[in-house]
Amino acid sequence: MVTHRPANLDDCSLLAELNLQLIRDEGHRNPMSVEELELRMRKWLSGGGYRAILFECDAAPVAYTLYRIDSDSQIYLRQFFVCAEKRRQGFGRQAVEMLCRRIFPAKTRITLDVLYENEVGRSFWVAAGFTEYSLCLERFTDDDKSTSSPSP
């Protein structure tokens, strides 16, 4: 059975390791090291407006989520990860149900981003009851043709 608890600053090392696995699994371009991810997680949890939840089974982590509650009471799910060896066993589904039924307030809009190429992730979220709302597109300019400098 899956249990959950709020993550705290003592969990940042574990969360950073899991975040690195998430980055690799979804094919994200994030180049940060585990040390950089831990520093970023510490900043987010110590005043950066984010909260994290660890999901455990028999006291071992099976999943985590990182989220923030926006000013309009909308929840933005920034990260959600199920440990590779725990996938396809219902742990992710249980974690999402806990979020929606026990942790987040009722009738709250939850949004998240899924990388387009991450078909497994997209399928998971649709199976969990989420629907497509928007599509973000991007294009990179040619460096030699760009006349404006990038913003800091």
JSON list of C-alpha atoms in Angstrom, two decimals:
[
{"chain": "A", "resi": 1, "resn": "MET", "atom": "CA", "xyz": [0.00, 0.00, 0.00]},
{"chain": "A", "resi": 2, "resn": "VAL", "atom": "CA", "xyz": [1.26, 3.47, -0.90]},
{"chain": "A", "resi": 3, "resn": "THR", "atom": "CA", "xyz": [1.58, 6.13, 1.77]},
{"chain": "A", "resi": 4, "resn": "HIS", "atom": "CA", "xyz": [2.54, 9.75, 1.34]},
{"chain": "A", "resi": 5, "resn": "ARG", "atom": "CA", "xyz": [4.27, 12.46, 3.32]},
{"chain": "A", "resi": 6, "resn": "PRO", "atom": "CA", "xyz": [5.40, 16.01, 2.69]},
{"chain": "A", "resi": 7, "resn": "ALA", "atom": "CA", "xyz": [9.05, 16.13, 1.64]},
{"chain": "A", "resi": 8, "resn": "ASN", "atom": "CA", "xyz": [11.35, 18.47, 3.54]},
{"chain": "A", "resi": 9, "resn": "LEU", "atom": "CA", "xyz": [14.85, 19.85, 3.13]},
{"chain": "A", "resi": 10, "resn": "ASP", "atom": "CA", "xyz": [16.34, 16.60, 4.47]},
{"chain": "A", "resi": 11, "resn": "ASP", "atom": "CA", "xyz": [14.85, 14.86, 1.42]},
{"chain": "A", "resi": 12, "resn": "CYS", "atom": "CA", "xyz": [16.49, 17.15, -1.15]},
{"chain": "A", "resi": 13, "resn": "SER", "atom": "CA", "xyz": [19.34, 14.75, -1.94]},
{"chain": "A", "resi": 14, "resn": "LEU", "atom": "CA", "xyz": [16.88, 11.93, -2.67]},
{"chain": "A", "resi": 15, "resn": "LEU", "atom": "CA", "xyz": [14.60, 14.25, -4.65]},
{"chain": "A", "resi": 16, "resn": "ALA", "atom": "CA", "xyz": [17.56, 15.42, -6.74]},
{"chain": "A", "resi": 17, "resn": "GLU", "atom": "CA", "xyz": [18.52, 11.82, -7.56]},
{"chain": "A", "resi": 18, "resn": "LEU", "atom": "CA", "xyz": [14.93, 11.05, -8.57]},
{"chain": "A", "resi": 19, "resn": "ASN", "atom": "CA", "xyz": [14.75, 14.29, -10.57]},
{"chain": "A", "resi": 20, "resn": "LEU", "atom": "CA", "xyz": [17.87, 13.29, -12.50]},
{"chain": "A", "resi": 21, "resn": "GLN", "atom": "CA", "xyz": [16.23, 9.94, -13.34]},
{"chain": "A", "resi": 22, "resn": "LEU", "atom": "CA", "xyz": [13.11, 11.81, -14.48]},
{"chain": "A", "resi": 23, "resn": "ILE", "atom": "CA", "xyz": [15.18, 14.09, -16.72]},
{"chain": "A", "resi": 24, "resn": "ARG", "atom": "CA", "xyz": [16.88, 11.10, -18.34]},
{"chain": "A", "resi": 25, "resn": "ASP", "atom": "CA", "xyz": [13.72, 9.02, -18.68]},
{"chain": "A", "resi": 26, "resn": "GLU", "atom": "CA", "xyz": [11.69, 11.73, -20.37]},
{"chain": "A", "resi": 27, "resn": "GLY", "atom": "CA", "xyz": [14.53, 12.87, -22.66]},
{"chain": "A", "resi": 28, "resn": "HIS", "atom": "CA", "xyz": [14.66, 16.42, -21.27]},
{"chain": "A", "resi": 29, "resn": "ARG", "atom": "CA", "xyz": [17.48, 18.74, -22.34]},
{"chain": "A", "resi": 30, "resn": "ASN", "atom": "CA", "xyz": [18.24, 19.84, -18.77]},
{"chain": "A", "resi": 31, "resn": "PRO", "atom": "CA", "xyz": [22.06, 19.59, -18.37]},
{"chain": "A", "resi": 32, "resn": "MET", "atom": "CA", "xyz": [22.16, 20.00, -14.57]},
{"chain": "A", "resi": 33, "resn": "SER", "atom": "CA", "xyz": [24.19, 17.67, -12.36]},
{"chain": "A", "resi": 34, "resn": "VAL", "atom": "CA", "xyz": [22.66, 15.97, -9.33]},
{"chain": "A", "resi": 35, "resn": "GLU", "atom": "CA", "xyz": [24.42, 18.55, -7.13]},
{"chain": "A", "resi": 36, "resn": "GLU", "atom": "CA", "xyz": [22.86, 21.42, -9.09]},
{"chain": "A", "resi": 37, "resn": "LEU", "atom": "CA", "xyz": [19.47, 19.73, -8.97]},
{"chain": "A", "resi": 38, "resn": "GLU", "atom": "CA", "xyz": [19.77, 19.39, -5.20]},
{"chain": "A", "resi": 39, "resn": "LEU", "atom": "CA", "xyz": [20.60, 23.09, -4.80]},
{"chain": "A", "resi": 40, "resn": "ARG", "atom": "CA", "xyz": [17.65, 24.01, -7.00]},
{"chain": "A", "resi": 41, "resn": "MET", "atom": "CA", "xyz": [15.33, 21.71, -5.03]},
{"chain": "A", "resi": 42, "resn": "ARG", "atom": "CA", "xyz": [16.50, 23.28, -1.75]},
{"chain": "A", "resi": 43, "resn": "LYS", "atom": "CA", "xyz": [15.74, 26.73, -3.12]},
{"chain": "A", "resi": 44, "resn": "TRP", "atom": "CA", "xyz": [12.31, 25.68, -4.34]},
{"chain": "A", "resi": 45, "resn": "LEU", "atom": "CA", "xyz": [11.33, 24.05, -1.05]},
{"chain": "A", "resi": 46, "resn": "SER", "atom": "CA", "xyz": [12.74, 26.77, 1.20]},
{"chain": "A", "resi": 47, "resn": "GLY", "atom": "CA", "xyz": [10.75, 29.70, -0.08]},
{"chain": "A", "resi": 48, "resn": "GLY", "atom": "CA", "xyz": [10.54, 29.18, -3.81]},
{"chain": "A", "resi": 49, "resn": "GLY", "atom": "CA", "xyz": [6.82, 28.50, -3.66]},
{"chain": "A", "resi": 50, "resn": "TYR", "atom": "CA", "xyz": [7.01, 24.77, -4.28]},
{"chain": "A", "resi": 51, "resn": "ARG", "atom": "CA", "xyz": [5.97, 21.79, -2.19]},
{"chain": "A", "resi": 52, "resn": "ALA", "atom": "CA", "xyz": [6.99, 18.18, -2.64]},
{"chain": "A", "resi": 53, "resn": "ILE", "atom": "CA", "xyz": [5.31, 14.93, -1.68]},
{"chain": "A", "resi": 54, "resn": "LEU", "atom": "CA", "xyz": [7.09, 11.59, -1.35]},
{"chain": "A", "resi": 55, "resn": "PHE", "atom": "CA", "xyz": [5.09, 8.44, -1.97]},
{"chain": "A", "resi": 56, "resn": "GLU", "atom": "CA", "xyz": [6.39, 5.34, -0.23]},
{"chain": "A", "resi": 57, "resn": "CYS", "atom": "CA", "xyz": [5.68, 1.65, 0.07]},
{"chain": "A", "resi": 58, "resn": "ASP", "atom": "CA", "xyz": [7.16, -0.20, 3.05]},
{"chain": "A", "resi": 59, "resn": "ALA", "atom": "CA", "xyz": [9.12, 2.99, 3.88]},
{"chain": "A", "resi": 60, "resn": "ALA", "atom": "CA", "xyz": [10.88, 2.94, 0.48]},
{"chain": "A", "resi": 61, "resn": "PRO", "atom": "CA", "xyz": [10.28, 5.71, -2.06]},
{"chain": "A", "resi": 62, "resn": "VAL", "atom": "CA", "xyz": [8.18, 4.74, -5.07]},
{"chain": "A", "resi": 63, "resn": "ALA", "atom": "CA", "xyz": [7.34, 8.19, -6.46]},
{"chain": "A", "resi": 64, "resn": "TYR", "atom": "CA", "xyz": [7.47, 11.91, -5.82]},
{"chain": "A", "resi": 65, "resn": "THR", "atom": "CA", "xyz": [5.82, 15.07, -7.04]},
{"chain": "A", "resi": 66, "resn": "LEU", "atom": "CA", "xyz": [6.81, 18.73, -6.95]},
{"chain": "A", "resi": 67, "resn": "TYR", "atom": "CA", "xyz": [4.06, 21.32, -7.30]},
{"chain": "A", "resi": 68, "resn": "ARG", "atom": "CA", "xyz": [3.06, 24.88, -6.59]},
{"chain": "A", "resi": 69, "resn": "ILE", "atom": "CA", "xyz": [-0.27, 26.51, -5.92]},
{"chain": "A", "resi": 70, "resn": "ASP", "atom": "CA", "xyz": [-0.66, 29.56, -8.13]},
{"chain": "A", "resi": 71, "resn": "SER", "atom": "CA", "xyz": [-2.40, 32.77, -7.07]},
{"chain": "A", "resi": 72, "resn": "ASP", "atom": "CA", "xyz": [-5.67, 31.67, -8.69]},
{"chain": "A", "resi": 73, "resn": "SER", "atom": "CA", "xyz": [-5.62, 28.43, -6.63]},
{"chain": "A", "resi": 74, "resn": "GLN", "atom": "CA", "xyz": [-4.61, 26.44, -9.70]},
{"chain": "A", "resi": 75, "resn": "ILE", "atom": "CA", "xyz": [-2.04, 23.72, -9.04]},
{"chain": "A", "resi": 76, "resn": "TYR", "atom": "CA", "xyz": [0.92, 23.40, -11.38]},
{"chain": "A", "resi": 77, "resn": "LEU", "atom": "CA", "xyz": [2.47, 19.93, -11.20]},
{"chain": "A", "resi": 78, "resn": "ARG", "atom": "CA", "xyz": [6.07, 20.63, -12.16]},
{"chain": "A", "resi": 79, "resn": "GLN", "atom": "CA", "xyz": [7.49, 17.15, -11.61]},
{"chain": "A", "resi": 80, "resn": "PHE", "atom": "CA", "xyz": [5.99, 13.72, -11.13]},
{"chain": "A", "resi": 81, "resn": "PHE", "atom": "CA", "xyz": [8.14, 10.62, -11.15]},
{"chain": "A", "resi": 82, "resn": "VAL", "atom": "CA", "xyz": [7.64, 6.94, -10.42]},
{"chain": "A", "resi": 83, "resn": "CYS", "atom": "CA", "xyz": [10.81, 4.93, -9.76]},
{"chain": "A", "resi": 84, "resn": "ALA", "atom": "CA", "xyz": [11.63, 2.71, -12.74]},
{"chain": "A", "resi": 85, "resn": "GLU", "atom": "CA", "xyz": [11.43, -0.55, -10.80]},
{"chain": "A", "resi": 86, "resn": "LYS", "atom": "CA", "xyz": [8.00, 0.42, -9.43]},
{"chain": "A", "resi": 87, "resn": "ARG", "atom": "CA", "xyz": [6.33, 1.24, -12.74]},
{"chain": "A", "resi": 88, "resn": "ARG", "atom": "CA", "xyz": [3.40, -0.69, -14.18]},
{"chain": "A", "resi": 89, "resn": "GLN", "atom": "CA", "xyz": [2.39, -1.85, -10.70]},
{"chain": "A", "resi": 90, "resn": "GLY", "atom": "CA", "xyz": [-0.24, 0.80, -9.97]},
{"chain": "A", "resi": 91, "resn": "PHE", "atom": "CA", "xyz": [1.93, 3.02, -7.77]},
{"chain": "A", "resi": 92, "resn": "GLY", "atom": "CA", "xyz": [1.72, 6.01, -10.11]},
{"chain": "A", "resi": 93, "resn": "ARG", "atom": "CA", "xyz": [-2.04, 5.72, -10.42]},
{"chain": "A", "resi": 94, "resn": "GLN", "atom": "CA", "xyz": [-2.36, 5.46, -6.62]},
{"chain": "A", "resi": 95, "resn": "ALA", "atom": "CA", "xyz": [-0.15, 8.53, -6.16]},
{"chain": "A", "resi": 96, "resn": "VAL", "atom": "CA", "xyz": [-2.22, 10.60, -8.61]},
{"chain": "A", "resi": 97, "resn": "GLU", "atom": "CA", "xyz": [-5.43, 9.52, -6.89]},
{"chain": "A", "resi": 98, "resn": "MET", "atom": "CA", "xyz": [-3.99, 10.53, -3.51]},
{"chain": "A", "resi": 99, "resn": "LEU", "atom": "CA", "xyz": [-3.09, 13.92, -4.91]},
{"chain": "A", "resi": 100, "resn": "CYS", "atom": "CA", "xyz": [-6.53, 14.46, -6.41]},
{"chain": "A", "resi": 101, "resn": "ARG", "atom": "CA", "xyz": [-8.63, 13.04, -3.56]},
{"chain": "A", "resi": 102, "resn": "ARG", "atom": "CA", "xyz": [-6.63, 13.64, -0.37]},
{"chain": "A", "resi": 103, "resn": "ILE", "atom": "CA", "xyz": [-3.93, 16.26, -0.85]},
{"chain": "A", "resi": 104, "resn": "PHE", "atom": "CA", "xyz": [-5.21, 18.87, -3.29]},
{"chain": "A", "resi": 105, "resn": "PRO", "atom": "CA", "xyz": [-8.41, 20.80, -2.51]},
{"chain": "A", "resi": 106, "resn": "ALA", "atom": "CA", "xyz": [-11.58, 19.61, -4.26]},
{"chain": "A", "resi": 107, "resn": "LYS", "atom": "CA", "xyz": [-12.50, 21.15, -7.61]},
{"chain": "A", "resi": 108, "resn": "THR", "atom": "CA", "xyz": [-8.99, 22.51, -8.15]},
{"chain": "A", "resi": 109, "resn": "ARG", "atom": "CA", "xyz": [-7.58, 22.78, -11.67]},
{"chain": "A", "resi": 110, "resn": "ILE", "atom": "CA", "xyz": [-4.33, 20.84, -12.00]},
{"chain": "A", "resi": 111, "resn": "THR", "atom": "CA", "xyz": [-2.02, 21.55, -14.93]},
{"chain": "A", "resi": 112, "resn": "LEU", "atom": "CA", "xyz": [1.22, 19.93, -16.00]},
{"chain": "A", "resi": 113, "resn": "ASP", "atom": "CA", "xyz": [3.56, 19.78, -18.96]},
{"chain": "A", "resi": 114, "resn": "VAL", "atom": "CA", "xyz": [4.60, 16.61, -20.77]},
{"chain": "A", "resi": 115, "resn": "LEU", "atom": "CA", "xyz": [7.36, 16.61, -23.37]},
{"chain": "A", "resi": 116, "resn": "TYR", "atom": "CA", "xyz": [5.83, 15.91, -26.76]},
{"chain": "A", "resi": 117, "resn": "GLU", "atom": "CA", "xyz": [8.18, 13.00, -27.50]},
{"chain": "A", "resi": 118, "resn": "ASN", "atom": "CA", "xyz": [7.35, 11.38, -24.15]},
{"chain": "A", "resi": 119, "resn": "GLU", "atom": "CA", "xyz": [4.55, 9.14, -25.43]},
{"chain": "A", "resi": 120, "resn": "VAL", "atom": "CA", "xyz": [4.61, 6.93, -22.33]},
{"chain": "A", "resi": 121, "resn": "GLY", "atom": "CA", "xyz": [4.19, 9.98, -20.09]},
{"chain": "A", "resi": 122, "resn": "ARG", "atom": "CA", "xyz": [1.38, 11.38, -22.22]},
{"chain": "A", "resi": 123, "resn": "SER", "atom": "CA", "xyz": [-0.43, 8.03, -22.16]},
{"chain": "A", "resi": 124, "resn": "PHE", "atom": "CA", "xyz": [-0.05, 7.81, -18.37]},
{"chain": "A", "resi": 125, "resn": "TRP", "atom": "CA", "xyz": [-1.61, 11.24, -17.81]},
{"chain": "A", "resi": 126, "resn": "VAL", "atom": "CA", "xyz": [-4.50, 10.58, -20.18]},
{"chain": "A", "resi": 127, "resn": "ALA", "atom": "CA", "xyz": [-5.16, 7.26, -18.40]},
{"chain": "A", "resi": 128, "resn": "ALA", "atom": "CA", "xyz": [-5.09, 9.20, -15.09]},
{"chain": "A", "resi": 129, "resn": "GLY", "atom": "CA", "xyz": [-7.95, 11.39, -16.32]},
{"chain": "A", "resi": 130, "resn": "PHE", "atom": "CA", "xyz": [-6.08, 14.42, -17.68]},
{"chain": "A", "resi": 131, "resn": "THR", "atom": "CA", "xyz": [-7.04, 15.91, -21.03]},
{"chain": "A", "resi": 132, "resn": "GLU", "atom": "CA", "xyz": [-4.99, 17.82, -23.56]},
{"chain": "A", "resi": 133, "resn": "TYR", "atom": "CA", "xyz": [-5.46, 21.55, -23.21]},
{"chain": "A", "resi": 134, "resn": "SER", "atom": "CA", "xyz": [-2.67, 23.28, -25.13]},
{"chain": "A", "resi": 135, "resn": "LEU", "atom": "CA", "xyz": [0.42, 22.57, -27.16]},
{"chain": "A", "resi": 136, "resn": "CYS", "atom": "CA", "xyz": [3.60, 24.59, -26.71]},
{"chain": "A", "resi": 137, "resn": "LEU", "atom": "CA", "xyz": [5.76, 24.95, -29.82]},
{"chain": "A", "resi": 138, "resn": "GLU", "atom": "CA", "xyz": [9.33, 26.18, -30.03]},
{"chain": "A", "resi": 139, "resn": "ARG", "atom": "CA", "xyz": [11.88, 27.21, -32.62]},
{"chain": "A", "resi": 140, "resn": "PHE", "atom": "CA", "xyz": [15.50, 28.17, -32.25]},
{"chain": "A", "resi": 141, "resn": "THR", "atom": "CA", "xyz": [16.92, 30.98, -34.32]},
{"chain": "A", "resi": 142, "resn": "ASP", "atom": "CA", "xyz": [20.14, 30.63, -36.28]},
{"chain": "A", "resi": 143, "resn": "ASP", "atom": "CA", "xyz": [22.90, 32.18, -34.18]},
{"chain": "A", "resi": 144, "resn": "ASP", "atom": "CA", "xyz": [24.49, 33.93, -37.15]},
{"chain": "A", "resi": 145, "resn": "LYS", "atom": "CA", "xyz": [21.19, 35.54, -38.21]},
{"chain": "A", "resi": 146, "resn": "SER", "atom": "CA", "xyz": [20.03, 36.62, -34.76]},
{"chain": "A", "resi": 147, "resn": "THR", "atom": "CA", "xyz": [20.23, 40.36, -34.19]},
{"chain": "A", "resi": 148, "resn": "SER", "atom": "CA", "xyz": [18.90, 40.49, -30.68]},
{"chain": "A", "resi": 149, "resn": "SER", "atom": "CA", "xyz": [20.69, 39.34, -27.57]},
{"chain": "A", "resi": 150, "resn": "PRO", "atom": "CA", "xyz": [19.15, 36.68, -25.40]},
{"chain": "A", "resi": 151, "resn": "SER", "atom": "CA", "xyz": [17.42, 37.75, -22.24]},
{"chain": "A", "resi": 152, "resn": "PRO", "atom": "CA", "xyz": [19.23, 36.98, -18.96]}
]
